[in-house]
Coordinates of C-alpha atoms and ligand atoms in Angstrom, one line a residue:
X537 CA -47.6 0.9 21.9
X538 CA -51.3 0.5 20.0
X539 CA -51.8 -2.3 18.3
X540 CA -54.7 -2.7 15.9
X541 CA -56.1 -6.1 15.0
X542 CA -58.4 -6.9 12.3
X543 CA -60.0 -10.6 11.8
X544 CA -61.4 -12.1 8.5
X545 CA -62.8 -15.5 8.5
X546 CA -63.7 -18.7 11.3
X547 CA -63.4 -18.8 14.5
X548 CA -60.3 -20.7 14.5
X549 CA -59.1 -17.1 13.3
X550 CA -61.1 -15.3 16.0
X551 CA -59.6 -17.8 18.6
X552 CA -55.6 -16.8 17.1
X553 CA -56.0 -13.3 16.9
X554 CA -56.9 -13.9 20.8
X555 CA -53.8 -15.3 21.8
X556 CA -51.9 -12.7 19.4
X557 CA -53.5 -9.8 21.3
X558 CA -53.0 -11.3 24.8
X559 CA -49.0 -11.8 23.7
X560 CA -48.9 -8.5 22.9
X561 CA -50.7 -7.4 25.8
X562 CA -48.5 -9.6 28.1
X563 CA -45.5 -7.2 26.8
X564 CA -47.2 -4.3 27.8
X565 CA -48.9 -2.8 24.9
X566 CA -52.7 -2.0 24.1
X567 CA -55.2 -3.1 21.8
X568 CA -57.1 -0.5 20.1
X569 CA -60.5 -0.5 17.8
X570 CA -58.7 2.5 15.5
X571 CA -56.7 1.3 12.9
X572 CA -56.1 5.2 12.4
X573 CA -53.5 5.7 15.8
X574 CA -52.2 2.4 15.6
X575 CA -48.3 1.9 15.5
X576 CA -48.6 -1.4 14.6
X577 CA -51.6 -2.9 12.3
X578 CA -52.4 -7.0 11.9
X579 CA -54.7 -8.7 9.6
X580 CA -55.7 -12.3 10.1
X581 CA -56.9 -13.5 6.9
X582 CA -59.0 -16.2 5.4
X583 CA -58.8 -17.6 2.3
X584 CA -61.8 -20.3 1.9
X585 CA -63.5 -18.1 0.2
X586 CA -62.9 -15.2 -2.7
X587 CA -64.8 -12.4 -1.0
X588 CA -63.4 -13.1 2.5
X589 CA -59.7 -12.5 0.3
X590 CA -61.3 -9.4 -1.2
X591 CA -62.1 -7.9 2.2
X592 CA -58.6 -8.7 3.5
X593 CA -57.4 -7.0 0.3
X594 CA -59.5 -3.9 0.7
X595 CA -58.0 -3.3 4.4
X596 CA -54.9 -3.4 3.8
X597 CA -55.0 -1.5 0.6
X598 CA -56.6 1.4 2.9
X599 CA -53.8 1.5 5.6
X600 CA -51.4 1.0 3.1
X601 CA -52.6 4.3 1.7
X602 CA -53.1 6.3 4.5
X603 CA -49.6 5.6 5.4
X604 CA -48.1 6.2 1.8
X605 CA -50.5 9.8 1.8
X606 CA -48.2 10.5 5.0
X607 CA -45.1 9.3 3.5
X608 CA -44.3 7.7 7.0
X609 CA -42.6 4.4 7.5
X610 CA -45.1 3.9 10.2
X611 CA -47.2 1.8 11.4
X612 CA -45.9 -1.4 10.7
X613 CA -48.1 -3.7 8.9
X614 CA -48.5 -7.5 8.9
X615 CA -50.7 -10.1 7.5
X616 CA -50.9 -13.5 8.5
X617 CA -53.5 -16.1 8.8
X618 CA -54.7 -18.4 5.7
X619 CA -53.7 -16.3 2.7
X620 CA -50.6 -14.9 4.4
X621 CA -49.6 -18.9 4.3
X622 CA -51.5 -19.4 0.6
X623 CA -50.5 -16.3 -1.3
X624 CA -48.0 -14.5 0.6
X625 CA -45.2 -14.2 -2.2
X626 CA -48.3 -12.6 -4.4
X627 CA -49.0 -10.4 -1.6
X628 CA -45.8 -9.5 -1.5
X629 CA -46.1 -8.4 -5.0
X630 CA -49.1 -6.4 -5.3
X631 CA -49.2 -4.7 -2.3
X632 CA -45.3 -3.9 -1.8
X633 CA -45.3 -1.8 1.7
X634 CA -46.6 -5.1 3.5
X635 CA -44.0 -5.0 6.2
X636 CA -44.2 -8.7 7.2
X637 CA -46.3 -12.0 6.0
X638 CA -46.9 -14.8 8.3
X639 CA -48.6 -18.2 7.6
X640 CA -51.6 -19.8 8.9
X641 CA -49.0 -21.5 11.3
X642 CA -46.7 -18.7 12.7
X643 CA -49.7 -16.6 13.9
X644 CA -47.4 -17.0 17.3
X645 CA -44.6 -15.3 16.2
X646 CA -46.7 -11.8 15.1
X647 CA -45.8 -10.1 18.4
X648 CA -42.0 -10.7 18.2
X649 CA -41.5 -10.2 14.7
X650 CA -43.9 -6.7 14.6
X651 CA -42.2 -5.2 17.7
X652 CA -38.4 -6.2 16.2
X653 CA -39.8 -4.5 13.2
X654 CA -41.2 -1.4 14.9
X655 CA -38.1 -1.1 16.5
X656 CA -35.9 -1.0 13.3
X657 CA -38.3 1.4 12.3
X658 CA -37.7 3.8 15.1
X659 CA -34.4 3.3 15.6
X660 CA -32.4 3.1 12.0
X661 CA -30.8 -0.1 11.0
X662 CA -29.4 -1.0 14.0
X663 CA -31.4 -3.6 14.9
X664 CA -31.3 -6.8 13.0
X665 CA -33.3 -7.3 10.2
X666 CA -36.4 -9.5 10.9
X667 CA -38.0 -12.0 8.3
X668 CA -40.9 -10.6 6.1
X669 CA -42.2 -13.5 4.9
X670 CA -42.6 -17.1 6.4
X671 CA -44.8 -19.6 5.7
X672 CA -44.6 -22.9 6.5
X673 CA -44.7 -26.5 4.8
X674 CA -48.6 -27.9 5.6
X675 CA -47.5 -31.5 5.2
X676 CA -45.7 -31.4 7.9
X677 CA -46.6 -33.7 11.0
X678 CA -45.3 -31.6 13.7
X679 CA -46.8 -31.3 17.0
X680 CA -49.6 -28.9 18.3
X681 CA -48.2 -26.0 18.6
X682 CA -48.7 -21.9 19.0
X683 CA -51.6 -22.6 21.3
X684 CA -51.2 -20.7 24.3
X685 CA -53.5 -21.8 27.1
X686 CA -52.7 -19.1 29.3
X687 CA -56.0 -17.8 30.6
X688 CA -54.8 -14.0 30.0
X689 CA -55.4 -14.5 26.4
X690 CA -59.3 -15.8 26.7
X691 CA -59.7 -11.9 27.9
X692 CA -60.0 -10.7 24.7
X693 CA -63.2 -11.2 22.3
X694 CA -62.5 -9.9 19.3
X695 CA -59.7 -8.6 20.2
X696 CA -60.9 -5.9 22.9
X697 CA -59.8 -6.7 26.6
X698 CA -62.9 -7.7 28.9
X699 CA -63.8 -4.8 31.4
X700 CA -63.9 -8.2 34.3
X701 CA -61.6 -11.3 33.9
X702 CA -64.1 -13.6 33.2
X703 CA -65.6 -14.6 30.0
X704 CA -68.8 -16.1 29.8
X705 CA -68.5 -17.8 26.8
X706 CA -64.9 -19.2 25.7
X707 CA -63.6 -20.7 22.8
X708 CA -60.9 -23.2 23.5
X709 CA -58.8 -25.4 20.4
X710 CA -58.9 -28.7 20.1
X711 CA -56.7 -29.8 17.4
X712 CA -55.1 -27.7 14.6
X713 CA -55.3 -28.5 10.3
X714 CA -57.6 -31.2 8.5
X715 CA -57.1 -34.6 7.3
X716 CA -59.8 -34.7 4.6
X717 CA -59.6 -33.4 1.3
X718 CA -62.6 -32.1 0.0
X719 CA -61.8 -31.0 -3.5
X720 CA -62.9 -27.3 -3.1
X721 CA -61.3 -26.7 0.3
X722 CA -58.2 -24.9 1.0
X723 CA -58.1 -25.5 4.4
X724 CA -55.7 -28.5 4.8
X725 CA -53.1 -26.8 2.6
X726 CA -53.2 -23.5 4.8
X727 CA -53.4 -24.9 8.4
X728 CA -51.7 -28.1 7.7
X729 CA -52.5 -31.9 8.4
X730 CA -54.7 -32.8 11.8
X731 CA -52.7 -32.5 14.9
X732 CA -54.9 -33.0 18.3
X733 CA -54.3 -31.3 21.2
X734 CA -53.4 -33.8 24.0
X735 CA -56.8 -34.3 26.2
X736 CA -55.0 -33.4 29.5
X737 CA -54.1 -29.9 28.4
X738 CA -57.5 -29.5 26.7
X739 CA -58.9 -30.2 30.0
X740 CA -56.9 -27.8 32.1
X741 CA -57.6 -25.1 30.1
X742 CA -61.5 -25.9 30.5
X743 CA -60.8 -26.4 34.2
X744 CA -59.1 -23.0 34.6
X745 CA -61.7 -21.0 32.2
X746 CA -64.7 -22.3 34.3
X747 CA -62.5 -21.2 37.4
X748 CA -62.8 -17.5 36.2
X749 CA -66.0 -17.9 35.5
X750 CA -66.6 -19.4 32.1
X751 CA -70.2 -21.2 31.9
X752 CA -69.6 -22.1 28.4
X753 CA -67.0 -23.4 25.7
X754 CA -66.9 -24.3 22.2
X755 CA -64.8 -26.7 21.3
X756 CA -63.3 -25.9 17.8
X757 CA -61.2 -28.1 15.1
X758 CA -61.9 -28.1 11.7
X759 CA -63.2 -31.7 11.9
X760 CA -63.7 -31.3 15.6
X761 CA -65.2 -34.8 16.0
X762 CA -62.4 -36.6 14.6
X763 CA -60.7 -35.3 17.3
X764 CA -57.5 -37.3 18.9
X765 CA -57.7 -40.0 16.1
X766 CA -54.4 -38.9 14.4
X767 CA -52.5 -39.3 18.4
X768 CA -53.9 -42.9 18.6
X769 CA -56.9 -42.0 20.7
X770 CA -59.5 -43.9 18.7
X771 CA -62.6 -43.3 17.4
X772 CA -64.2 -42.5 20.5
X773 CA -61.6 -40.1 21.4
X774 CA -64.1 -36.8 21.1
X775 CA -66.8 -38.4 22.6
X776 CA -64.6 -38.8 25.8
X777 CA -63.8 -35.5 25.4
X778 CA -67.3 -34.3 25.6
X779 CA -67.8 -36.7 29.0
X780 CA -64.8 -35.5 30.7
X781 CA -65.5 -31.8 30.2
X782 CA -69.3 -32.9 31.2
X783 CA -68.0 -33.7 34.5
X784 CA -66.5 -30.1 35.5
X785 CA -68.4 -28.8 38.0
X786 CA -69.4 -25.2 36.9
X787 CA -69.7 -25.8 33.5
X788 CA -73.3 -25.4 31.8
X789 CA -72.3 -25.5 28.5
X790 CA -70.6 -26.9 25.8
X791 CA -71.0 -26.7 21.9
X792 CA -68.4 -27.5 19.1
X793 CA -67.7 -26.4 15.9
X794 CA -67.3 -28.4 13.0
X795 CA -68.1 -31.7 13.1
X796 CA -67.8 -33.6 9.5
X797 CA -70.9 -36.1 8.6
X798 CA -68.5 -39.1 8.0
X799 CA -67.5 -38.9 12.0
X800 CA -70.8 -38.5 13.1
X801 CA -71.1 -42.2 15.3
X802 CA -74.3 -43.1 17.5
X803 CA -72.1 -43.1 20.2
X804 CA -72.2 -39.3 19.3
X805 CA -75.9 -38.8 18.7
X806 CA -76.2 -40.6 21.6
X807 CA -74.3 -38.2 23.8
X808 CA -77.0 -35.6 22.9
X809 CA -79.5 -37.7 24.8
X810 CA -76.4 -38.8 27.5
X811 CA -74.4 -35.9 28.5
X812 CA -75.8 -32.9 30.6
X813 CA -74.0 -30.0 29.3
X814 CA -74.3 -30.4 25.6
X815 CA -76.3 -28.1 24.0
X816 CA -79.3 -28.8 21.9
X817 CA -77.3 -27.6 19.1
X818 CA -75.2 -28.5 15.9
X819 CA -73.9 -27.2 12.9
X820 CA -73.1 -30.3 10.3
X821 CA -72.0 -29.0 7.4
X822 CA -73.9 -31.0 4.3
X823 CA -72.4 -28.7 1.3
X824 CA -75.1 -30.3 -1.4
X825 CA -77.6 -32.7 -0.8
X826 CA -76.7 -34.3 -4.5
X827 CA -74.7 -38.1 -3.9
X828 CA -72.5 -37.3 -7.3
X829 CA -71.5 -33.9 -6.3
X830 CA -70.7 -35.1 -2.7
X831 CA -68.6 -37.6 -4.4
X832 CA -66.9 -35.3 -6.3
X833 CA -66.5 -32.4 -3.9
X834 CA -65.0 -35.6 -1.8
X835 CA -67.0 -35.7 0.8
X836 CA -67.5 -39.3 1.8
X837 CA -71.0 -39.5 2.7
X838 CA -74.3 -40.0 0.7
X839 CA -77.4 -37.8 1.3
X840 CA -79.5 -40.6 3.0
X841 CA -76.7 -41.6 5.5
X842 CA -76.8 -37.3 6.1
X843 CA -80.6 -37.9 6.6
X844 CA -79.9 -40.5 9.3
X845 CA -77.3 -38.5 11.2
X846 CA -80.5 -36.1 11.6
X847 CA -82.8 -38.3 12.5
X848 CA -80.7 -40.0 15.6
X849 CA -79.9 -36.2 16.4
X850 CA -84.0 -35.6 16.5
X851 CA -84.3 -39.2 18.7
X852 CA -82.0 -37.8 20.9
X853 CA -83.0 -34.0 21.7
X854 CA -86.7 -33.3 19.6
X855 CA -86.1 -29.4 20.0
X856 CA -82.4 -29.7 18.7
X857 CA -81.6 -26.8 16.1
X858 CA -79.6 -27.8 13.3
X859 CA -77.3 -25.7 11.2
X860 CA -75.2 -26.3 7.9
X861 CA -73.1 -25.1 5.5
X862 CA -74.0 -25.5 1.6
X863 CA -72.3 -24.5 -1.1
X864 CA -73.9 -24.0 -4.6
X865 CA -73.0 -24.1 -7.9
X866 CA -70.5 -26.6 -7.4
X867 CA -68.4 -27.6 -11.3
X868 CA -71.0 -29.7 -13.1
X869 CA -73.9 -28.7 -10.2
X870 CA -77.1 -29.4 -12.6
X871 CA -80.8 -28.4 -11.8
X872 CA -81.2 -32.2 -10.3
X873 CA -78.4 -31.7 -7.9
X874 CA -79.7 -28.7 -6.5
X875 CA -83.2 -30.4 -6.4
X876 CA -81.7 -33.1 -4.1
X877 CA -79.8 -30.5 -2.0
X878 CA -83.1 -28.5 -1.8
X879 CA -84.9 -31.8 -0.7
X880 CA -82.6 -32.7 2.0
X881 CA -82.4 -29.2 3.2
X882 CA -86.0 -29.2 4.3
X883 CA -86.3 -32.9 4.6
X884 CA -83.2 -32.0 7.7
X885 CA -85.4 -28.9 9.0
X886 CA -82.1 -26.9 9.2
X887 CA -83.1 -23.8 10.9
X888 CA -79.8 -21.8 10.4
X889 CA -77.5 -21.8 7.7
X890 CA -74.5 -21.0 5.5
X891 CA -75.0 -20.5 2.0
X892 CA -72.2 -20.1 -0.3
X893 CA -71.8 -19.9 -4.2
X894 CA -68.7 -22.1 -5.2
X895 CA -65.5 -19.9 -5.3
X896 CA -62.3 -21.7 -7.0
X897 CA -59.3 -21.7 -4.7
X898 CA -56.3 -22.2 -6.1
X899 CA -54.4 -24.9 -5.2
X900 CA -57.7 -26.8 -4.8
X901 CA -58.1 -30.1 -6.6
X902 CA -61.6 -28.6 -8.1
X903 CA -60.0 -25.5 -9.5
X904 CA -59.1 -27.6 -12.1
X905 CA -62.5 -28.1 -13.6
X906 CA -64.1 -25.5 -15.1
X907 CA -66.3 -23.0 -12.9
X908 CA -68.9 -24.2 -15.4
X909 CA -72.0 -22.6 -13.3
X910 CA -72.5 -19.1 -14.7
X911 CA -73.3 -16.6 -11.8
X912 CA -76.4 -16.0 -12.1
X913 CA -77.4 -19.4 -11.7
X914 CA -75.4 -19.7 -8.6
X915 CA -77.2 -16.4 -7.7
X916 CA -80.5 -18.2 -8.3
X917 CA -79.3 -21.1 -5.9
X918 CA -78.3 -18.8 -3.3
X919 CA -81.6 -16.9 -3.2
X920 CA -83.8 -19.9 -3.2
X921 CA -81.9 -21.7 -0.5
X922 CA -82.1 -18.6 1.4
X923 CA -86.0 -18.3 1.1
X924 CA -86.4 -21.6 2.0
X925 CA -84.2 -20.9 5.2
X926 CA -85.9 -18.0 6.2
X927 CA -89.4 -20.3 6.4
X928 CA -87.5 -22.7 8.2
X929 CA -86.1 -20.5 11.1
X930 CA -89.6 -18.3 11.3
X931 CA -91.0 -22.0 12.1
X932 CA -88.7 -22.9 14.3
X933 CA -88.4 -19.4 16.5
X934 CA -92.1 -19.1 16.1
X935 CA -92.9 -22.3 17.9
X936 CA -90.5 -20.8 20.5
X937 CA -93.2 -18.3 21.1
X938 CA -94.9 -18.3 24.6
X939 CA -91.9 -20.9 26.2
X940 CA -90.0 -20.3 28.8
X941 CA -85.9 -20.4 27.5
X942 CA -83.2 -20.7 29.6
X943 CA -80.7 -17.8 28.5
X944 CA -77.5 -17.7 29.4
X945 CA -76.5 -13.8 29.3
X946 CA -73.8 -12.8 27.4
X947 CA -74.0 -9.1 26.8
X948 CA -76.0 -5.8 26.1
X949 CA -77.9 -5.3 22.5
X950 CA -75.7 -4.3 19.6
X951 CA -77.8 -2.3 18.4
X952 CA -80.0 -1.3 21.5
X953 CA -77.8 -1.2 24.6
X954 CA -81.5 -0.7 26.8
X955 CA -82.0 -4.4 26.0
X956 CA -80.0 -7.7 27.0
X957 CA -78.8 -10.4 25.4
X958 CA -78.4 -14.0 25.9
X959 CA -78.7 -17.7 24.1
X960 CA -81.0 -20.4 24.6
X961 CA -79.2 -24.3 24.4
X962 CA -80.1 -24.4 21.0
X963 CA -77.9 -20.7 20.3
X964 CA -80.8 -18.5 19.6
X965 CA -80.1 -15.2 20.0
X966 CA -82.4 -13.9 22.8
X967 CA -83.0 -10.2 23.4
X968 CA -84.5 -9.0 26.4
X969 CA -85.4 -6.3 28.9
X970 CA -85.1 -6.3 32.9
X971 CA -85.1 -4.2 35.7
X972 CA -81.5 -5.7 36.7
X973 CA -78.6 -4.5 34.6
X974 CA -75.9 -6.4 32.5
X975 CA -73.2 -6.7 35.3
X976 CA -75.7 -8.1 37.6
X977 CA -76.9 -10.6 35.2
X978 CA -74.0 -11.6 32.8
X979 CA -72.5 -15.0 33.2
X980 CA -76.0 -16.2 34.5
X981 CA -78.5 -18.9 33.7
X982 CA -82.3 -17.4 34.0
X983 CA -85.8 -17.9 32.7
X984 CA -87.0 -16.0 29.9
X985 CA -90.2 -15.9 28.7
X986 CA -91.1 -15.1 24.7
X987 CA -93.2 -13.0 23.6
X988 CA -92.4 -12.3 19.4
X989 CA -90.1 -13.8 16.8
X990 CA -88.2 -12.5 13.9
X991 CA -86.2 -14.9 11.4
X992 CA -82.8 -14.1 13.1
X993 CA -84.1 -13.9 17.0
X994 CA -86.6 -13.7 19.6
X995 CA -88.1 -11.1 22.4
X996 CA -88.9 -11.6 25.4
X997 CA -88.9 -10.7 29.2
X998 CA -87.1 -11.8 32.2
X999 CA -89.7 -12.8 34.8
X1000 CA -87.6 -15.1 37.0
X1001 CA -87.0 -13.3 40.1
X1002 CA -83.6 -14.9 41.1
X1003 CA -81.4 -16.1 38.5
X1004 CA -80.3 -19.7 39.2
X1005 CA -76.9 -19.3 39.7
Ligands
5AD1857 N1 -66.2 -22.1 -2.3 C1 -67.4 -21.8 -1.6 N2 -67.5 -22.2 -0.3 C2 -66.5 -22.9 0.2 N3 -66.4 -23.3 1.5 C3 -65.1 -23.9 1.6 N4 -64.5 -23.8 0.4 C4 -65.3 -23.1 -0.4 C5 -65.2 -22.7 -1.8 N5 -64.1 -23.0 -2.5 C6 -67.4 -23.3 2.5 C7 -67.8 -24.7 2.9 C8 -67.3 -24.8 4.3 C9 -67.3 -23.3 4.8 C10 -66.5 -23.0 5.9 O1 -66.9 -22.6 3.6 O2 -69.3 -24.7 3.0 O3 -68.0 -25.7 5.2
SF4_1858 FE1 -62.2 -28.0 4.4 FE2 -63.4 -30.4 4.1 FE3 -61.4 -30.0 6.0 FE4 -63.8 -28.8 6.3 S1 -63.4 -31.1 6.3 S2 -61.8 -27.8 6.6 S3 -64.4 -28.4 4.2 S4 -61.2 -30.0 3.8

């Protein structure tokens, strides 16, 4: 059977819709990049934001449609992810041919629940009648769970099977939900409370990945360094995390993805400076640089303590690249605010970043206060911010000029498949041209030299005769 899988949203999503496609595979069927020959369609959904809702939306609407114009019962199609868990009865309701809704939390049972439904399909109402919609309760404290660690399913990024059975660069889950309630945020109400994935399994999974081949992971949680504190691993808990993966022989690399300011201890600056594989690289999400609209977005930190964090990140690695995620036009966001958020933007030297204009989620404690910041100011917000970023990374590549990087290569050019591309440590894209070819050079650590800059990436060559590993 073909199954089609669309993904909207983080890369907790990204890293589901993996082991979704690798239990499907596991029965036998393919993955395919057409939605249009599919027999069986998924969408993994976000819901943090408005747009990334609309999007979801719009898919489905089209399959929806194309099936209805052929006025076949097939292919079967799901939903399940963040808004299958936060608006699945609506769902339901306004797009009625939605064969089955699953929440954030049953993204494991897709496979089994699709394929019973195919096979009602195909073969009349014999076979019993599955569940359409399941969601599940967020409060509840149970453990990890729908993580498969079987390697099989790190062979899919974005959902297309690897041509080899290695992956350069994996993604592996640390711990599921979030503990902190920032007021906009509708993350701990889809994905639940914080439960930590027990370090030993964590640890086998990196063991086996770098096995086949991995050089680099990314640890992901949504509060990924306040990891193992809700199994009674202490404060430290992440930070040991980081040293025991450091010690796997193979690994180059590790990143993580997100840590939250208020977890943010010197014993993990310090591992910057410490710890050999972890990369010169962090995203910390600020969200305003205003101390009364971090108080009420909930976010318990101040700007200055932000500042700090930054500054024992510089102490440790000078040429670290930080990223961050903002959000403007927050309820009550005056001129001053912003001021203070455009301060500590540059005063941090953030050199990537996410910039969104505030979108009221339902269910969030801020969608009860009016979205008092018309659009266009919000528009305003966004654009300055984004100037201001685009100055910052042309600084920061630009200095890059004339270095030697060390890349690790991940894969041919989007958009040019004559050139090659790789990262530095500090995740800039690198794109590059050599007389050796992709499947000699993928998976390996080599010297690049830089010749030019854009705001999103840099050029360069590959004069390194013999990669180093
Ligand atoms: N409106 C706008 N941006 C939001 N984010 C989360 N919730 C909202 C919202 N309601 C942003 C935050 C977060 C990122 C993943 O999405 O900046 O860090
Ligand atoms: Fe959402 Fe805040 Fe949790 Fe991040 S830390 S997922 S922004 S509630």
């Amino acid at each position: 059977m073909k199954i089609y899988l669309r993904t909207y949203g983080c890369q907790m999503n990204e890293r589901d819709s993996e082991n979704i496609a690798a239990e499907f595979a596991e029965r036998g069927h393919d993955i395919v990049s057409d939605d249009a020959v599919a027999d069986i369609i998924v969408v993994n959904t976000c819901s943090v934001r408005e747009q990334a809702e609309q999007k979801a939306i719009g898919k489905l609407g089209h399959v929806l449609a194309r099936r209805n114009a052929r006025r076949a019962s097939l292919p079967i199609i799901g939903v399940t992810g963040c808004m299958a868990q936060n608006r699945g009865g609506q769902l339901m309701r306004t797009l009625p041919g939605i064969d089955f809704i699953l929440g954030a939390r049953k993204t494991h049972m897709v496979p089994e629940i699709a394929l019973k439904m195919y096979a009602r399909r195909l073969g009349g109402m014999c076979h019993p009648k599955p569940p359409r919609l399941l969601r599940d309760d967020p409060e509840s404290a149970d453990t990890y769970l729908d993580i498969s660690d079987d390697l099989q399913s790190h062979r899919y990024i974005n959902r297309h099977l690897l041509a080899d059975t290695s992956q350069t660069c994996a993604y592996i889950s640390i711990m599921q939900g979030c503990q902190m309630n920032c007021s906009y945020c509708i993350v701990p109400k889809t994905r639940g409370i914080q439960r930590s994935r027990p370090p030993e399994e964590i640890l086998e999974e990196a063991a086996k990945l770098v096995d086949s081949g991995t050089k680099e992971i990314t640890l992901l949680g949504q509060v990924a360094n306040a990891y193992g504190r809700d199994i009674g691993l202490g404060g430290d808990a992440f930070v040991g995390l980081l040293r025991s993966l450091d010690k796997l022989d193979g690994l180059e690399r590790i990143r993580f993805t997100s840590p939250h300011p208020s977890f943010f201890t010197p014993q993990l600056t310090g591992a910057y400076a410490e710890l050999r594989t972890l990369c010169e690289y962090v995203h910390l999400p600020l969200q305003s640089g205003s101390d009364r609209i971090l108080k009420l977005m909930r976010r318990p930190y101040t700007a200055s303590k932000f500042l700090e964090i930054v500054s024992r990140l510089r102490e440790a690695k000078p040429n670290i690249s930080i990223s961050t995620d903002i959000i403007v036009g927050y309820p009550g966001e005056r001129d001053e605010d912003f001021e203070c958020t455009k301060e500590i933007f540059e005063k941090s030297g953030f050199d990537m970043a996410y910039i969104f204009k505030y979108s009221p989620r339902k269910g969030t404690l801020s969608a009860e206060l009016p979205d008092d910041v018309p659009d266009s100011v919000k528009e305003g917000r966004n654009a300055e911010l984004l100037d201001l970023l685009a100055k910052q990374s042309m600084e920061y590549n630009l200095r890059l000029v004339d270095t030697e990087q060390e890349i690790l290569v991940e894969s041919c050019a989007k958009r040019n498949p004559d050139a090659i591309m790789g990262r530095t440590r500090t995740h800039r894209k690198v794109f590059f041209k050599s007389s050796k070819n992709l499947a000699e050079l993928r998976g390996k650590l080599i010297g690049v030299k830089i010749k030019s800059a854009t705001v999103a990436a840099l050029e360069g060559y590959f004069y390194d005769p013999e990669p180093r590993l």
